[in-house]
Coordinates of C-alpha atoms in Angstrom, one line a residue:
Chain A
M17 CA 66.2 -108.8 -11.2
P18 CA 62.8 -107.3 -12.0
F19 CA 60.6 -108.3 -9.0
D20 CA 63.1 -107.8 -6.6
N21 CA 60.7 -105.7 -4.0
L22 CA 57.6 -108.2 -4.6
R23 CA 59.9 -111.3 -4.4
G24 CA 59.1 -113.8 -1.2
A25 CA 56.6 -110.7 0.3
P26 CA 53.8 -111.7 1.8
V27 CA 50.9 -110.8 -0.1
L28 CA 46.9 -111.3 -0.2
V29 CA 45.0 -112.5 -3.4
T30 CA 41.2 -112.2 -3.7
G31 CA 39.6 -114.0 -5.7
G32 CA 42.9 -116.3 -5.9
A33 CA 40.6 -119.4 -7.0
G34 CA 39.3 -117.8 -10.8
F35 CA 40.5 -117.5 -13.3
I36 CA 43.0 -114.8 -13.3
G37 CA 43.7 -115.1 -9.6
S38 CA 44.2 -118.9 -9.6
H39 CA 47.2 -117.6 -12.2
L40 CA 48.0 -114.7 -10.6
V41 CA 49.1 -116.7 -7.4
D42 CA 51.3 -119.4 -8.9
A43 CA 53.0 -115.8 -10.4
L44 CA 54.1 -115.3 -7.2
L45 CA 54.2 -118.6 -6.0
E46 CA 57.4 -118.6 -8.3
L47 CA 59.0 -115.1 -6.9
D48 CA 59.0 -117.0 -3.6
C49 CA 56.4 -114.8 -2.0
A50 CA 54.4 -115.8 1.2
V51 CA 50.6 -116.3 -1.0
R52 CA 47.5 -115.8 1.2
V53 CA 44.3 -116.2 -0.6
L54 CA 40.7 -114.9 -0.2
D55 CA 37.9 -116.7 -2.1
D56 CA 34.3 -117.7 -1.6
F57 CA 34.0 -120.0 -4.0
S58 CA 31.1 -118.7 -5.4
T59 CA 32.5 -118.7 -8.7
G60 CA 36.3 -118.7 -7.9
R61 CA 37.6 -123.0 -7.5
E62 CA 38.8 -124.9 -4.8
S63 CA 40.8 -127.2 -8.0
N64 CA 42.4 -124.0 -9.7
L65 CA 44.1 -124.1 -6.4
A66 CA 44.4 -128.1 -6.0
H67 CA 48.6 -128.1 -7.6
C68 CA 49.6 -125.7 -5.1
R69 CA 47.0 -125.8 -2.5
H70 CA 49.8 -127.2 0.1
R71 CA 52.5 -123.7 -0.5
I72 CA 49.7 -121.3 0.2
E73 CA 47.0 -120.0 2.9
L74 CA 43.3 -120.5 1.9
V75 CA 40.4 -117.9 3.1
R76 CA 37.3 -118.5 2.7
G77 CA 35.3 -115.2 2.7
D78 CA 33.2 -113.2 1.1
L79 CA 34.0 -109.5 0.6
R80 CA 30.8 -107.7 1.6
H81 CA 31.9 -109.5 5.4
A82 CA 34.4 -106.4 6.4
R83 CA 36.0 -108.4 9.6
T84 CA 36.7 -111.4 7.6
V85 CA 38.5 -108.9 4.9
A86 CA 40.1 -107.2 7.8
L87 CA 41.8 -110.3 9.2
A88 CA 43.0 -111.5 5.4
C89 CA 44.2 -108.0 5.2
E90 CA 46.7 -108.5 8.2
E91 CA 50.2 -109.1 8.0
R92 CA 50.1 -108.4 4.0
R93 CA 52.8 -106.0 2.4
F94 CA 50.7 -106.0 -1.1
V95 CA 47.1 -106.2 -1.9
F96 CA 46.3 -108.4 -5.6
H97 CA 42.2 -107.5 -5.1
Q98 CA 40.7 -110.2 -8.1
G99 CA 37.8 -110.8 -6.3
A100 CA 34.6 -109.9 -7.9
L101 CA 31.4 -110.8 -9.3
G102 CA 32.3 -110.4 -12.7
S103 CA 30.0 -110.3 -16.2
V104 CA 27.4 -107.5 -17.6
P105 CA 24.6 -109.9 -17.9
R106 CA 24.9 -110.8 -15.2
S107 CA 25.2 -107.5 -13.7
M108 CA 22.0 -106.6 -15.7
E109 CA 20.3 -109.0 -13.6
D110 CA 20.9 -108.7 -10.4
P111 CA 22.4 -105.3 -9.7
A112 CA 22.5 -105.2 -5.9
T113 CA 24.1 -108.5 -5.4
T114 CA 27.2 -107.4 -8.2
V115 CA 27.4 -103.5 -6.6
A116 CA 26.7 -105.0 -3.3
V117 CA 30.1 -107.1 -4.2
N118 CA 32.1 -105.3 -6.2
V119 CA 32.0 -102.0 -4.9
G120 CA 31.0 -102.5 -1.1
G121 CA 33.9 -105.7 -0.9
T122 CA 36.1 -103.3 -3.0
A123 CA 35.5 -100.7 0.1
N124 CA 36.2 -103.6 2.8
V125 CA 39.8 -104.6 0.7
F126 CA 40.8 -101.2 0.8
A127 CA 40.2 -100.3 3.9
G128 CA 41.5 -103.6 5.5
A129 CA 45.0 -102.7 3.8
R130 CA 44.5 -99.1 5.1
D131 CA 44.3 -100.6 8.8
A132 CA 46.8 -103.0 8.3
G133 CA 49.2 -100.7 6.7
V134 CA 49.3 -102.9 3.5
E135 CA 52.3 -101.4 1.5
R136 CA 50.6 -101.4 -2.2
V137 CA 46.9 -102.4 -3.1
V138 CA 46.7 -103.5 -7.1
Y139 CA 42.8 -103.7 -7.8
A140 CA 41.7 -105.2 -10.7
S141 CA 39.1 -102.3 -13.2
S142 CA 37.8 -103.1 -16.6
S143 CA 37.3 -101.9 -19.5
S144 CA 34.1 -101.2 -19.8
V145 CA 34.8 -98.5 -17.5
Y146 CA 34.9 -96.4 -20.7
G147 CA 31.2 -97.3 -21.3
D148 CA 29.1 -94.9 -24.1
S149 CA 32.8 -93.5 -24.8
E150 CA 33.0 -94.3 -28.7
R151 CA 36.4 -92.8 -29.6
L152 CA 39.1 -95.5 -30.8
P153 CA 41.7 -97.1 -29.3
K154 CA 40.3 -96.7 -25.3
V155 CA 42.9 -94.0 -23.8
E156 CA 43.1 -93.1 -19.9
G157 CA 40.9 -90.0 -18.6
E158 CA 38.7 -90.3 -22.1
E159 CA 35.9 -92.1 -20.3
G160 CA 32.2 -92.8 -21.0
R161 CA 29.0 -94.0 -18.8
P162 CA 29.0 -96.8 -17.7
L163 CA 27.0 -98.9 -19.9
S164 CA 25.9 -101.6 -16.9
P165 CA 26.1 -101.9 -13.2
Y166 CA 29.2 -104.6 -13.9
A167 CA 30.7 -101.5 -15.5
L168 CA 29.3 -99.0 -12.6
S169 CA 30.5 -101.0 -9.7
K170 CA 34.5 -100.7 -11.6
K171 CA 34.2 -97.1 -11.5
M172 CA 32.7 -96.3 -8.5
N173 CA 35.9 -98.7 -7.3
E174 CA 38.2 -96.5 -9.3
D175 CA 36.5 -93.6 -8.0
L176 CA 37.0 -95.3 -4.5
A177 CA 40.5 -96.0 -4.9
E178 CA 40.9 -91.9 -6.1
M179 CA 39.0 -91.6 -2.3
F180 CA 41.2 -93.8 -0.5
V181 CA 44.7 -91.9 -2.5
S182 CA 43.8 -88.6 -1.9
C183 CA 42.3 -89.1 2.4
F184 CA 44.4 -92.0 3.2
G185 CA 47.6 -91.6 0.8
M186 CA 47.5 -95.1 0.3
E187 CA 49.1 -96.2 -3.1
L188 CA 46.6 -98.0 -5.0
I189 CA 47.0 -98.9 -8.8
G190 CA 43.4 -99.9 -11.5
L191 CA 44.2 -102.5 -13.6
R192 CA 41.6 -102.6 -16.2
Y193 CA 41.7 -105.4 -18.0
F194 CA 40.3 -106.0 -22.3
N195 CA 38.6 -109.9 -22.2
V196 CA 40.7 -111.6 -20.5
Y197 CA 41.5 -115.1 -21.8
G198 CA 43.0 -118.1 -20.9
P199 CA 43.3 -121.7 -18.9
R200 CA 40.9 -122.5 -16.1
Q201 CA 38.4 -119.8 -17.3
R202 CA 35.0 -120.8 -16.8
P203 CA 33.1 -122.1 -20.0
D204 CA 30.1 -123.6 -18.1
G205 CA 27.0 -121.0 -16.4
P206 CA 24.9 -118.7 -17.8
Y207 CA 27.5 -115.8 -17.6
A208 CA 30.5 -117.6 -19.5
A209 CA 33.1 -115.2 -21.4
V210 CA 33.3 -115.5 -25.1
I211 CA 36.5 -117.5 -25.5
P212 CA 35.9 -120.8 -23.6
R213 CA 31.7 -120.5 -24.6
F214 CA 33.8 -120.6 -28.1
F215 CA 36.2 -123.3 -26.8
A216 CA 33.7 -125.6 -24.9
A217 CA 30.8 -125.3 -28.4
A218 CA 34.3 -125.9 -30.7
V219 CA 35.6 -129.0 -28.4
E220 CA 31.5 -130.6 -28.2
G221 CA 31.0 -130.0 -31.6
R222 CA 28.3 -127.4 -30.9
A223 CA 27.6 -124.1 -33.2
P224 CA 28.8 -121.4 -30.9
V225 CA 26.5 -118.7 -29.8
I226 CA 26.9 -115.0 -31.5
Y227 CA 25.3 -112.3 -30.0
G228 CA 24.3 -109.1 -33.3
D229 CA 26.1 -109.8 -36.0
G230 CA 29.7 -110.5 -35.1
E231 CA 31.0 -107.3 -36.4
Q232 CA 31.3 -106.1 -32.6
S233 CA 34.4 -106.4 -31.9
R234 CA 36.9 -106.6 -28.6
D235 CA 40.8 -106.4 -27.5
F236 CA 41.6 -109.8 -26.0
T237 CA 44.4 -110.2 -23.2
F238 CA 46.2 -113.7 -22.9
V239 CA 45.8 -114.4 -18.6
A240 CA 49.8 -114.4 -18.4
D241 CA 49.8 -110.4 -20.0
A242 CA 46.9 -109.6 -17.1
V243 CA 49.1 -112.0 -14.7
R244 CA 52.7 -109.9 -15.7
A245 CA 50.7 -106.3 -15.4
N246 CA 49.8 -107.1 -11.7
L247 CA 53.0 -107.7 -10.9
L248 CA 55.1 -105.0 -12.5
A249 CA 52.1 -103.0 -10.7
A250 CA 52.7 -103.7 -7.7
V251 CA 56.2 -102.9 -8.1
T252 CA 57.0 -100.2 -10.1
A253 CA 58.4 -97.1 -8.3
E254 CA 56.7 -94.7 -5.7
I255 CA 53.4 -93.4 -7.4
R256 CA 51.5 -90.2 -5.4
D257 CA 48.4 -90.0 -7.4
H258 CA 45.7 -93.2 -8.1
V259 CA 46.2 -94.3 -11.5
A260 CA 44.3 -96.9 -13.2
V261 CA 45.7 -97.7 -16.4
N262 CA 44.6 -100.5 -19.7
V263 CA 45.5 -104.2 -19.8
A264 CA 45.5 -105.2 -23.1
S265 CA 46.9 -106.9 -26.1
G266 CA 46.7 -103.6 -27.4
R267 CA 45.4 -105.2 -30.8
Q268 CA 41.1 -105.0 -32.1
T269 CA 39.2 -108.9 -33.5
S270 CA 35.9 -108.8 -34.2
I271 CA 33.8 -111.7 -32.6
N272 CA 33.7 -112.9 -36.3
E273 CA 37.8 -112.8 -36.5
L274 CA 37.5 -114.9 -33.6
A275 CA 35.4 -118.0 -34.5
R276 CA 37.6 -118.0 -37.2
E277 CA 41.0 -118.4 -35.3
L278 CA 39.2 -120.4 -33.3
F279 CA 38.5 -122.7 -36.4
V280 CA 42.4 -122.8 -37.3
V281 CA 43.6 -123.1 -33.6
S282 CA 40.8 -126.0 -32.7
G283 CA 40.4 -127.2 -36.0
S284 CA 36.3 -127.9 -35.9
P285 CA 34.2 -126.2 -37.7
V286 CA 31.9 -123.4 -36.1
P287 CA 29.4 -121.6 -38.1
A288 CA 27.8 -118.9 -36.1
N289 CA 24.4 -119.3 -34.0
H290 CA 23.4 -116.0 -34.4
Q291 CA 21.1 -114.3 -31.8
A292 CA 19.3 -111.1 -30.1
E293 CA 22.4 -108.4 -29.7
R294 CA 22.2 -108.3 -24.9
P295 CA 22.2 -105.1 -23.6
G296 CA 24.7 -103.3 -22.2
D297 CA 27.4 -104.9 -24.8
V298 CA 29.9 -102.2 -25.8
R299 CA 30.5 -102.1 -30.1
H300 CA 34.0 -101.8 -30.2
S301 CA 36.9 -101.9 -27.8
L302 CA 40.7 -101.2 -28.2
A303 CA 43.0 -100.3 -25.4
D304 CA 45.7 -97.6 -26.1
L305 CA 49.2 -98.6 -24.1
A306 CA 51.0 -95.6 -23.6
R307 CA 50.4 -95.0 -19.9
A308 CA 50.6 -99.1 -19.2
H309 CA 54.4 -98.7 -21.2
A310 CA 54.8 -95.8 -19.5
A311 CA 53.9 -96.3 -15.4
L312 CA 54.3 -100.2 -15.8
G313 CA 56.3 -100.9 -18.2
Y314 CA 54.0 -103.5 -19.3
S315 CA 53.4 -104.2 -23.0
P316 CA 51.1 -107.3 -23.7
E317 CA 53.5 -110.4 -24.9
T318 CA 51.3 -113.2 -25.7
D319 CA 49.0 -112.8 -29.6
L320 CA 45.7 -114.2 -29.9
T321 CA 47.3 -117.2 -31.7
A322 CA 49.6 -118.0 -29.7
G323 CA 47.5 -117.3 -26.8
L324 CA 44.3 -119.1 -28.2
A325 CA 46.9 -121.8 -29.0
Q326 CA 47.3 -122.8 -25.4
T327 CA 44.1 -122.1 -24.0
L328 CA 42.7 -124.9 -26.4
P329 CA 44.6 -128.1 -24.7
H330 CA 43.1 -126.7 -21.3
Y331 CA 39.0 -127.3 -22.8
Q332 CA 40.7 -130.5 -24.7
A333 CA 41.2 -131.8 -20.9
V334 CA 38.9 -130.1 -19.2
P335 CA 35.3 -131.9 -19.9
T336 CA 32.4 -128.7 -19.3
G337 CA 29.9 -128.3 -16.8
G338 CA 30.3 -129.4 -13.2
A339 CA 29.5 -126.7 -10.9
A340 CA 27.5 -124.4 -12.2
Chain B
M11 CA 40.6 -151.7 -7.1
T12 CA 40.3 -155.9 -6.8
E13 CA 42.1 -156.5 -3.6
T14 CA 41.0 -159.7 -1.8
S15 CA 38.2 -159.0 0.4
K16 CA 38.9 -158.0 4.0
T17 CA 37.5 -158.9 7.0
I18 CA 37.6 -155.0 8.9
L19 CA 36.5 -154.5 12.5
V20 CA 35.2 -150.4 12.8
T21 CA 34.8 -149.7 16.4
G22 CA 32.3 -147.0 16.0
G23 CA 31.0 -147.9 13.0
A24 CA 27.4 -147.2 14.8
G25 CA 28.5 -143.4 15.3
F26 CA 28.7 -140.6 12.2
I27 CA 31.7 -141.0 10.8
G28 CA 32.0 -145.0 11.6
S29 CA 28.4 -145.5 9.9
H30 CA 29.9 -144.4 6.8
L31 CA 33.4 -146.4 7.1
C32 CA 31.4 -148.9 6.8
D33 CA 28.7 -147.9 4.4
A34 CA 32.4 -147.9 2.3
F35 CA 34.4 -150.6 3.3
S36 CA 30.6 -153.1 2.6
A37 CA 30.7 -151.4 -0.6
E38 CA 34.2 -152.5 -2.0
G39 CA 33.3 -156.1 -1.2
H40 CA 34.8 -156.5 2.3
R41 CA 32.8 -158.0 5.7
V42 CA 32.0 -155.3 7.7
L43 CA 31.9 -155.7 12.0
V44 CA 31.3 -153.2 14.2
I45 CA 31.8 -152.3 17.9
D46 CA 29.9 -150.0 19.4
N47 CA 28.3 -149.5 22.5
L48 CA 26.3 -147.2 21.2
S49 CA 26.4 -144.0 23.6
S50 CA 26.5 -142.2 21.2
G51 CA 26.9 -144.1 18.2
R52 CA 22.6 -145.2 17.1
R53 CA 21.9 -148.7 15.9
E54 CA 20.1 -147.3 13.2
N55 CA 23.1 -145.2 11.4
L56 CA 24.1 -149.5 10.3
S57 CA 22.8 -150.8 7.3
A58 CA 22.1 -154.1 7.1
D59 CA 24.9 -156.0 6.2
A60 CA 26.8 -155.1 9.0
E61 CA 27.7 -156.9 12.1
L62 CA 27.2 -155.2 15.4
H63 CA 28.6 -155.8 18.2
V64 CA 27.5 -153.5 21.1
L65 CA 30.5 -153.7 23.4
D66 CA 32.4 -150.7 25.4
I67 CA 36.1 -150.7 24.2
G68 CA 37.8 -151.1 27.2
D69 CA 36.2 -154.6 27.9
E70 CA 37.4 -157.8 28.1
A71 CA 35.0 -159.3 25.4
A72 CA 35.4 -156.2 22.4
A73 CA 39.6 -157.4 23.1
D74 CA 38.5 -161.2 22.3
L75 CA 36.7 -160.0 19.5
V76 CA 39.6 -158.6 18.3
R77 CA 42.0 -161.4 19.0
T78 CA 40.4 -164.2 17.8
A79 CA 37.3 -162.9 14.7
G80 CA 40.3 -163.3 12.1
I81 CA 40.6 -159.2 11.6
D82 CA 42.9 -157.9 9.4
V83 CA 42.4 -154.9 9.1
L84 CA 40.8 -152.7 12.8
V85 CA 39.4 -149.2 12.2
H86 CA 39.3 -147.4 15.7
H87 CA 36.3 -144.7 15.8
A88 CA 35.4 -145.6 18.7
A89 CA 36.4 -142.4 21.2
Q90 CA 35.2 -139.4 23.9
M91 CA 34.7 -137.2 21.0
D92 CA 33.8 -133.8 23.0
V93 CA 36.8 -131.8 23.7
R94 CA 34.5 -130.2 26.3
R95 CA 33.8 -132.7 27.9
S96 CA 37.7 -134.2 28.4
T97 CA 38.5 -130.5 29.4
E98 CA 35.8 -131.5 32.6
D99 CA 36.2 -135.5 32.8
P100 CA 39.7 -136.0 31.5
V101 CA 40.1 -138.9 33.5
F102 CA 37.3 -140.5 31.2
D103 CA 38.7 -139.2 28.6
A104 CA 41.5 -140.7 29.1
R105 CA 40.5 -143.8 30.1
T106 CA 38.1 -144.2 27.1
N107 CA 40.6 -143.0 24.3
I108 CA 43.7 -144.5 25.7
L109 CA 43.3 -147.5 28.2
G110 CA 40.4 -148.1 25.5
T111 CA 43.2 -147.7 22.7
L112 CA 45.2 -150.1 24.1
N113 CA 42.7 -152.6 24.9
L114 CA 42.4 -153.0 21.9
V115 CA 45.6 -152.9 20.2
K116 CA 47.5 -155.1 22.2
A117 CA 44.7 -157.6 21.5
A118 CA 45.3 -156.8 18.0
V119 CA 48.5 -158.0 18.0
E120 CA 47.7 -160.5 19.8
G121 CA 44.7 -162.0 16.6
R122 CA 47.8 -161.0 14.3
V123 CA 45.4 -158.2 12.9
K124 CA 47.9 -157.1 10.0
Q125 CA 46.8 -153.4 10.2
V126 CA 45.2 -150.2 12.4
I127 CA 43.7 -147.2 10.5
F128 CA 43.0 -145.5 13.7
A129 CA 41.1 -141.8 13.8
S130 CA 42.8 -139.2 15.0
S131 CA 42.4 -134.7 14.7
G132 CA 44.3 -132.9 13.5
G133 CA 43.4 -129.4 14.9
A134 CA 42.9 -130.7 18.3
I135 CA 46.6 -132.3 18.5
Y136 CA 48.4 -129.3 16.8
G137 CA 46.4 -126.4 19.1
E138 CA 47.4 -123.3 17.7
Q139 CA 49.1 -123.3 14.9
D140 CA 52.7 -122.0 13.9
Y141 CA 51.7 -121.7 10.5
F142 CA 48.6 -122.0 8.3
P143 CA 47.5 -125.3 7.0
A144 CA 49.8 -127.6 9.4
D145 CA 51.2 -130.3 7.4
E146 CA 52.4 -133.3 9.4
A147 CA 56.0 -131.7 10.7
H148 CA 54.2 -129.4 12.3
P149 CA 54.6 -128.9 15.9
Q150 CA 51.8 -130.8 18.2
R151 CA 51.0 -129.0 21.3
P152 CA 47.4 -129.8 22.0
V153 CA 45.7 -128.0 24.4
S154 CA 43.1 -129.9 25.0
P155 CA 42.5 -133.9 27.2
Y156 CA 41.1 -134.8 24.0
G157 CA 43.7 -133.9 22.0
V158 CA 46.6 -135.4 24.4
S159 CA 44.7 -138.3 24.3
K160 CA 44.7 -138.8 20.2
L161 CA 48.1 -138.0 20.8
A162 CA 49.1 -141.0 23.1
G163 CA 47.3 -142.7 21.2
E164 CA 49.6 -142.4 17.8
R165 CA 52.4 -142.3 20.1
Y166 CA 51.2 -146.1 21.1
L167 CA 50.9 -147.5 17.4
Y168 CA 54.3 -146.0 16.8
Y169 CA 55.8 -148.5 19.4
F170 CA 53.4 -151.8 18.3
H171 CA 54.5 -150.6 14.8
V172 CA 58.0 -151.2 16.2
E173 CA 58.1 -153.6 18.7
H174 CA 55.1 -155.8 17.0
G175 CA 55.7 -155.1 13.2
L176 CA 52.1 -153.4 13.6
D177 CA 51.1 -151.2 9.8
V178 CA 49.6 -148.6 11.0
T179 CA 48.0 -145.4 9.3
C180 CA 46.7 -142.4 11.8
L181 CA 44.3 -140.3 9.8
R182 CA 44.2 -136.6 11.7
Y183 CA 41.1 -135.7 10.4
A184 CA 40.2 -131.6 10.3
N185 CA 36.4 -131.1 11.1
V186 CA 34.1 -133.2 9.6
Y187 CA 30.4 -133.3 8.6
G188 CA 28.4 -135.1 6.3
E189 CA 25.3 -136.8 7.1
R190 CA 24.4 -138.8 9.8
Q191 CA 26.4 -136.3 12.5
N192 CA 25.5 -135.0 16.2
P193 CA 25.8 -132.0 18.2
H194 CA 29.1 -133.5 20.2
G195 CA 32.2 -133.8 17.9
E196 CA 34.7 -131.5 16.7
A197 CA 32.1 -130.3 13.2
G198 CA 29.2 -130.3 15.6
V199 CA 28.3 -126.2 15.2
V200 CA 27.4 -127.3 11.5
A201 CA 24.6 -130.0 13.3
I202 CA 23.7 -127.5 16.0
F203 CA 23.3 -124.8 13.5
L204 CA 21.0 -126.9 10.9
K205 CA 18.8 -128.4 13.9
R206 CA 17.6 -124.8 15.1
L207 CA 17.8 -123.2 11.0
L208 CA 15.4 -126.4 10.8
A209 CA 13.0 -125.8 14.4
G210 CA 12.6 -122.2 12.9
E211 CA 15.2 -121.1 16.1
T212 CA 18.0 -118.1 16.5
C213 CA 21.4 -119.5 15.9
T214 CA 24.5 -118.5 18.3
I215 CA 27.6 -117.6 17.1
N216 CA 30.6 -117.3 20.1
G217 CA 32.7 -114.7 19.7
D218 CA 33.2 -112.1 16.6
G219 CA 32.2 -115.3 14.3
L220 CA 35.7 -115.3 13.0
Q221 CA 37.5 -118.5 14.5
T222 CA 38.2 -120.5 11.8
R223 CA 38.0 -124.2 10.8
D224 CA 39.0 -126.6 8.0
Y225 CA 35.3 -128.5 7.4
I226 CA 35.6 -131.6 5.4
H227 CA 32.9 -134.1 4.6
V228 CA 32.3 -137.0 5.9
S229 CA 32.3 -138.5 1.9
D230 CA 35.7 -137.5 2.1
V231 CA 36.5 -139.0 5.2
A232 CA 35.2 -142.1 4.3
R233 CA 37.4 -142.5 0.8
A234 CA 41.0 -141.6 2.6
N235 CA 39.9 -144.5 4.9
V236 CA 39.5 -147.1 1.9
A237 CA 42.5 -145.6 0.2
A238 CA 44.7 -146.1 3.8
L239 CA 43.6 -149.7 3.9
G240 CA 46.5 -152.1 3.3
Q241 CA 49.1 -149.4 3.5
P242 CA 51.9 -150.8 5.1
G243 CA 54.3 -149.2 7.9
F244 CA 53.5 -146.3 9.8
R245 CA 52.1 -143.5 8.3
V246 CA 50.4 -140.5 9.4
Y247 CA 47.6 -138.3 7.1
N248 CA 46.4 -135.2 7.4
V249 CA 43.1 -135.1 6.3
G250 CA 41.4 -131.9 5.4
T251 CA 40.5 -129.4 2.5
G252 CA 43.5 -126.7 3.7
I253 CA 40.3 -124.2 3.5
E254 CA 39.8 -122.2 6.9
T255 CA 36.3 -121.3 7.0
N256 CA 34.8 -118.9 9.8
V257 CA 31.6 -119.5 11.3
V258 CA 30.0 -116.4 10.2
E259 CA 31.1 -117.7 6.5
L260 CA 29.7 -121.3 7.8
Y261 CA 26.2 -119.8 9.2
R262 CA 26.0 -118.5 5.6
G263 CA 26.9 -121.0 3.9
L264 CA 24.3 -123.2 5.3
T265 CA 21.3 -120.6 5.6
A266 CA 22.0 -121.0 1.9
A267 CA 22.0 -124.9 1.2
L268 CA 18.4 -124.8 4.1
G269 CA 17.6 -121.7 1.5
V270 CA 16.3 -119.8 4.6
E271 CA 17.2 -116.4 5.6
R272 CA 17.6 -115.6 9.4
E273 CA 20.0 -113.6 11.6
A274 CA 21.9 -114.9 13.8
E275 CA 23.2 -113.7 16.8
H276 CA 26.6 -113.1 18.9
A277 CA 27.4 -114.7 22.6
P278 CA 30.1 -113.7 24.3
A279 CA 33.9 -116.0 23.1
K280 CA 34.3 -119.1 25.0
P281 CA 37.6 -119.1 26.3
G282 CA 39.7 -121.3 24.9
E283 CA 38.9 -121.7 22.8
Q284 CA 41.3 -122.2 19.3
R285 CA 41.2 -119.5 16.6
R286 CA 42.6 -121.1 13.7
S287 CA 43.3 -124.4 12.5
N288 CA 43.2 -126.0 9.1
V289 CA 45.3 -128.5 8.4
D290 CA 47.4 -129.3 4.3
A291 CA 46.5 -132.6 2.9
G292 CA 48.5 -132.9 -0.1
A293 CA 50.6 -135.2 1.3
L294 CA 47.2 -138.1 1.6
R295 CA 46.3 -136.7 -1.8
G296 CA 50.0 -137.1 -3.3
E297 CA 50.3 -140.5 -2.0
L298 CA 47.4 -142.3 -1.4
G299 CA 45.7 -140.6 -4.9
L300 CA 42.7 -139.1 -3.3
P301 CA 40.9 -137.2 -5.6
E302 CA 39.7 -133.4 -4.2
P303 CA 37.5 -132.8 -1.2
I304 CA 34.0 -132.3 -2.4
D305 CA 33.7 -128.1 -2.4
L306 CA 31.9 -127.0 0.6
A307 CA 28.8 -126.3 -0.5
A308 CA 28.2 -129.3 -2.5
G309 CA 28.6 -130.6 1.2
F310 CA 26.3 -128.1 2.9
R311 CA 23.4 -129.2 0.5
R312 CA 23.9 -133.0 1.1
T313 CA 23.9 -132.2 4.7
A314 CA 21.2 -130.0 5.4
D315 CA 19.1 -132.2 2.7
W316 CA 19.8 -135.1 5.5
F317 CA 18.9 -133.2 8.2
R318 CA 16.2 -132.3 6.3
G319 CA 14.6 -135.2 5.9
A320 CA 15.8 -136.4 9.2
M321 CA 13.3 -133.8 11.3
V322 CA 10.6 -135.4 9.1
E323 CA 11.0 -138.8 10.8
A324 CA 11.6 -137.6 14.2

């Protein structure tokens, strides 16, 4: 079996009440892992774990609090570090908090994992580390300069990881997520991602907001693929150096194409409401997946049409709004 | 739910949790009677439609009321609830929590009361946990006289269920916080911190602040009691969120709810204090169909708003 080394293992998922984290928790429970979740519920939601609450250990904690994090790492074999403050625009407004949570928090996780003797840490990085590099597709090793505090915080995570590997001999794998989407991604609040925003608009019969001309492109990754990348990263054969790999679908889709695709899936007309471009956004994004395949055996399994079809029922079932 | 209206006697009904139950039962159209000796309960916690009898649960007069008032359900919340006091004066704790309970339950059987809903305690009954969260089957090893007396209450109720067919629902609460809370109960830290923060005083965190509890808002506890009404047989349910929150996080949450910034000071740990505690309330939600508990940030905001108002009035 492919995930034998992970089966039944005690694991920690930081940010486990969040969108990607909660799906990862589900997958780890499928593997009979003893799952502990650390989340401060600032952006994560208790309802994301309602269905499995009795099967997991749920610890409230802020990543900035070193001792809470260290305690959460105790007696764990694997740590999946998903907790972070997402969103480029949020980081433009409040860079200090983004850096404190994402960089300070990650240092706390790495240090806690080191002190607890954790076998391997898989941590969430981001396609935003490619920054102002205009080369397509994005290949690991060809990063540009970060365009936002969020991107910088993720770049610093990777630098930290490299440092912890060289100083302490830890096993650390970073996953550079490219625009992950799927059920449970929050459509509400000012920092919602494009797909849940579009779905919320479609379900409510509103015109979705497109920033700029809509010809900017992204590589949209279905959450199940991101989750599988985490599991693969945990079990892949011994690693000596720090590794950070792209996790994506390997397909480039413009925001205008996305809007059309959503129209097909949701059956609602989506005339766009174009607004000014947002600072800090990159123009195009597309991942090269050669290293992910070589290092993890990862290849995407769900294309955009299938992924959107699986995501739509979530937004039809869950009214938008709630605690923003 | 449109069940027929019941006559419900809430002991401890003028207290923090009890008064919220009275409100919830009244809102459902039930007739509510209250027994409270007002030792920690307050008359002003009660709304006008609750009928207050100022009695001690150990009194014969209290037993008389239970026997003769045509009670359908006895909701027993009156208790000596201070864990520290129970260690200092275990005899007093047992007299109130064990003998007081026996006095009422015996009368309930004699008065043909159909059901007893008993306020029990998750954290105090399970003691240091073998696993987290503790479900209802977790070994019960109370490490305080208070925990022992609550467990004894459950066991007596089981006896009366088996021997006399009394329907019994034991609700094992996690650490209940919320509006009207006083500083003495199991989540008293919430009230203590809020009062000090509002008064501009520094809060003290005992030990490293990493001891965890499961904090549940009183509105969720009230919902659990309403859902428990009319449940047949002998049942035990945890009432909590399943989420461990340490004191440092709790303090951060409360300062955020109040919008104040103030550092807490640390003092030596209290000897013998439980390190971690949380309960699995899956059975309650699954069997009684309760919604997810409200989240801590929202609960803290409601509680902080109430304390702010109460401080202004005082």
